[in-house]
Amino acid sequence: MPAIPCGVSIMNTNESSENYLETILILSRRLPVVRSVDIANELGFKKPSVSIAMKNLRSRQHITVTDAGFIYLTESGRAIAEMIYERHELLSAWLAKLGVPPDTAAEDACRIEHVISPESFAAIKRHVEATGENR
């Protein structure tokens, strides 16, 4: 499922960067290698927009790009991507469990995942785990 641009982040990255990192993570689990064209296709963006974003992520040392154009997450990029992906998955599932239609739950989770504080997310996660709402 493609990441949907939304909100502002607290992780010294912006929401757009977080969405790109999350998308690279998701694609890397599906594809043998990730290229800019794969990201553009996944998000429905034009290749020049993705190229600019990749340059930005590379300058922040969140990704590396090989001479062949293969994109890999660095340690910092992977940490951000996994954090956003975990938030998205937990919040989507929790909202759906509360009766929110799955598409709406996923869209809302995408907005929330970028702006929720680490403390609030941890509290929600503890609640979901303690009540078994993640099953």
mmCIF file of C-alpha atoms in Angstrom:
data_model
loop_
_atom_site.group_PDB
_atom_site.id
_atom_site.type_symbol
_atom_site.label_atom_id
_atom_site.label_comp_id
_atom_site.label_asym_id
_atom_site.label_seq_id
_atom_site.Cartn_x
_atom_site.Cartn_y
_atom_site.Cartn_z
ATOM 1 C CA MET A 1 0.000 0.000 0.000
ATOM 2 C CA PRO A 2 1.557 3.320 -0.979
ATOM 3 C CA ALA A 3 2.317 5.905 1.634
ATOM 4 C CA ILE A 4 0.050 8.946 1.421
ATOM 5 C CA PRO A 5 1.635 12.368 1.975
ATOM 6 C CA CYS A 6 0.323 14.031 5.140
ATOM 7 C CA GLY A 7 1.330 16.068 8.313
ATOM 8 C CA VAL A 8 4.634 17.218 9.840
ATOM 9 C CA SER A 9 7.106 15.038 11.703
ATOM 10 C CA ILE A 10 9.006 15.316 14.953
ATOM 11 C CA MET A 11 11.938 13.135 13.777
ATOM 12 C CA ASN A 12 14.069 15.897 12.178
ATOM 13 C CA THR A 13 12.711 14.764 8.857
ATOM 14 C CA ASN A 14 9.638 16.008 7.152
ATOM 15 C CA GLU A 15 6.565 14.029 6.366
ATOM 16 C CA SER A 16 7.465 13.681 2.719
ATOM 17 C CA SER A 17 10.887 12.242 3.596
ATOM 18 C CA GLU A 18 9.295 9.815 6.034
ATOM 19 C CA ASN A 19 6.853 8.653 3.378
ATOM 20 C CA TYR A 20 9.660 8.090 0.887
ATOM 21 C CA LEU A 21 11.672 6.132 3.466
ATOM 22 C CA GLU A 22 8.635 4.046 4.396
ATOM 23 C CA THR A 23 7.963 3.359 0.717
ATOM 24 C CA ILE A 24 11.580 2.279 0.144
ATOM 25 C CA LEU A 25 11.248 -0.098 3.115
ATOM 26 C CA ILE A 26 7.995 -1.572 1.810
ATOM 27 C CA LEU A 27 9.373 -1.948 -1.724
ATOM 28 C CA SER A 28 12.606 -3.516 -0.438
ATOM 29 C CA ARG A 29 10.515 -6.265 1.137
ATOM 30 C CA ARG A 30 8.763 -6.946 -2.187
ATOM 31 C CA LEU A 31 11.471 -6.372 -4.789
ATOM 32 C CA PRO A 32 15.036 -7.621 -5.176
ATOM 33 C CA VAL A 33 16.221 -4.002 -5.605
ATOM 34 C CA VAL A 34 14.547 -0.606 -5.326
ATOM 35 C CA ARG A 35 14.973 2.060 -7.995
ATOM 36 C CA SER A 36 13.583 5.579 -8.340
ATOM 37 C CA VAL A 37 11.162 4.371 -11.004
ATOM 38 C CA ASP A 38 9.740 1.812 -8.545
ATOM 39 C CA ILE A 39 9.140 4.557 -5.986
ATOM 40 C CA ALA A 40 7.552 6.807 -8.616
ATOM 41 C CA ASN A 41 5.238 4.007 -9.723
ATOM 42 C CA GLU A 42 4.300 3.073 -6.146
ATOM 43 C CA LEU A 43 3.451 6.628 -5.129
ATOM 44 C CA GLY A 44 2.117 7.831 -8.474
ATOM 45 C CA PHE A 45 4.714 10.608 -8.608
ATOM 46 C CA LYS A 46 6.777 11.807 -11.561
ATOM 47 C CA LYS A 47 10.370 10.606 -11.748
ATOM 48 C CA PRO A 48 11.893 14.117 -11.459
ATOM 49 C CA SER A 49 10.072 14.653 -8.134
ATOM 50 C CA VAL A 50 11.387 11.340 -6.841
ATOM 51 C CA SER A 51 14.913 12.186 -8.028
ATOM 52 C CA ILE A 52 14.864 15.424 -6.037
ATOM 53 C CA ALA A 53 13.612 13.578 -2.965
ATOM 54 C CA MET A 54 16.313 10.912 -3.329
ATOM 55 C CA LYS A 55 18.980 13.611 -3.570
ATOM 56 C CA ASN A 56 17.617 15.124 -0.343
ATOM 57 C CA LEU A 57 17.541 11.743 1.441
ATOM 58 C CA ARG A 58 21.057 10.988 0.217
ATOM 59 C CA SER A 59 22.339 14.360 1.513
ATOM 60 C CA ARG A 60 20.800 13.550 4.920
ATOM 61 C CA GLN A 61 22.509 10.148 4.765
ATOM 62 C CA HIS A 62 19.217 8.244 5.007
ATOM 63 C CA ILE A 63 19.850 6.322 1.767
ATOM 64 C CA THR A 64 22.674 5.247 -0.460
ATOM 65 C CA VAL A 65 22.353 4.946 -4.223
ATOM 66 C CA THR A 66 24.623 2.674 -6.236
ATOM 67 C CA ASP A 67 26.023 3.540 -9.658
ATOM 68 C CA ALA A 68 23.350 1.226 -11.090
ATOM 69 C CA GLY A 69 20.641 3.324 -9.389
ATOM 70 C CA PHE A 70 19.757 0.833 -6.664
ATOM 71 C CA ILE A 71 18.506 2.545 -3.506
ATOM 72 C CA TYR A 72 19.285 1.211 -0.035
ATOM 73 C CA LEU A 73 18.298 2.531 3.376
ATOM 74 C CA THR A 74 21.132 3.478 5.707
ATOM 75 C CA GLU A 75 20.894 2.683 9.409
ATOM 76 C CA SER A 76 19.251 6.042 10.132
ATOM 77 C CA GLY A 77 16.924 5.739 7.137
ATOM 78 C CA ARG A 78 15.866 2.248 8.137
ATOM 79 C CA ALA A 79 15.213 3.357 11.738
ATOM 80 C CA ILE A 80 12.910 6.160 10.572
ATOM 81 C CA ALA A 81 11.187 3.939 7.984
ATOM 82 C CA GLU A 82 10.568 1.142 10.480
ATOM 83 C CA MET A 83 9.249 3.579 13.074
ATOM 84 C CA ILE A 84 6.783 5.099 10.597
ATOM 85 C CA TYR A 85 5.785 1.684 9.246
ATOM 86 C CA GLU A 86 5.170 0.323 12.757
ATOM 87 C CA ARG A 87 3.039 3.341 13.593
ATOM 88 C CA HIS A 88 1.086 2.975 10.354
ATOM 89 C CA GLU A 89 0.423 -0.732 10.826
ATOM 90 C CA LEU A 90 -0.589 -0.488 14.485
ATOM 91 C CA LEU A 91 -2.751 2.608 14.067
ATOM 92 C CA SER A 92 -4.453 1.264 10.914
ATOM 93 C CA ALA A 93 -5.286 -2.034 12.575
ATOM 94 C CA TRP A 94 -6.430 -0.368 15.796
ATOM 95 C CA LEU A 95 -8.713 2.101 14.004
ATOM 96 C CA ALA A 96 -10.172 -0.712 11.890
ATOM 97 C CA LYS A 97 -10.748 -2.756 15.071
ATOM 98 C CA LEU A 98 -12.643 0.237 16.463
ATOM 99 C CA GLY A 99 -14.984 0.038 13.476
ATOM 100 C CA VAL A 100 -13.401 2.562 11.113
ATOM 101 C CA PRO A 101 -13.611 1.352 7.485
ATOM 102 C CA PRO A 102 -10.200 -0.074 6.446
ATOM 103 C CA ASP A 103 -9.501 2.544 3.736
ATOM 104 C CA THR A 104 -10.333 5.390 6.110
ATOM 105 C CA ALA A 105 -8.301 3.752 8.897
ATOM 106 C CA ALA A 106 -5.260 3.532 6.607
ATOM 107 C CA GLU A 107 -5.624 7.156 5.470
ATOM 108 C CA ASP A 108 -6.078 8.422 9.017
ATOM 109 C CA ALA A 109 -3.155 6.341 10.271
ATOM 110 C CA CYS A 110 -0.991 7.903 7.563
ATOM 111 C CA ARG A 111 -1.815 11.351 8.868
ATOM 112 C CA ILE A 112 -1.427 10.441 12.535
ATOM 113 C CA GLU A 113 1.837 8.489 12.140
ATOM 114 C CA HIS A 114 3.788 11.658 11.347
ATOM 115 C CA VAL A 115 2.505 13.933 14.096
ATOM 116 C CA ILE A 116 1.935 11.703 17.111
ATOM 117 C CA SER A 117 4.518 12.075 19.855
ATOM 118 C CA PRO A 118 6.645 9.084 20.809
ATOM 119 C CA GLU A 119 5.011 9.151 24.259
ATOM 120 C CA SER A 120 1.464 9.061 22.894
ATOM 121 C CA PHE A 121 2.274 6.315 20.408
ATOM 122 C CA ALA A 122 3.954 4.256 23.147
ATOM 123 C CA ALA A 123 0.858 4.659 25.351
ATOM 124 C CA ILE A 124 -1.462 3.556 22.517
ATOM 125 C CA LYS A 125 0.829 0.633 21.739
ATOM 126 C CA ARG A 126 0.861 -0.460 25.404
ATOM 127 C CA HIS A 127 -2.934 -0.206 25.530
ATOM 128 C CA VAL A 128 -3.401 -2.186 22.310
ATOM 129 C CA GLU A 129 -0.987 -4.887 23.469
ATOM 130 C CA ALA A 130 -2.447 -5.060 26.996
ATOM 131 C CA THR A 131 -6.030 -5.350 25.757
ATOM 132 C CA GLY A 132 -5.233 -7.702 22.906
ATOM 133 C CA GLU A 133 -6.753 -5.264 20.419
ATOM 134 C CA ASN A 134 -3.967 -6.008 17.951
ATOM 135 C CA ARG A 135 -5.267 -9.527 17.272
#
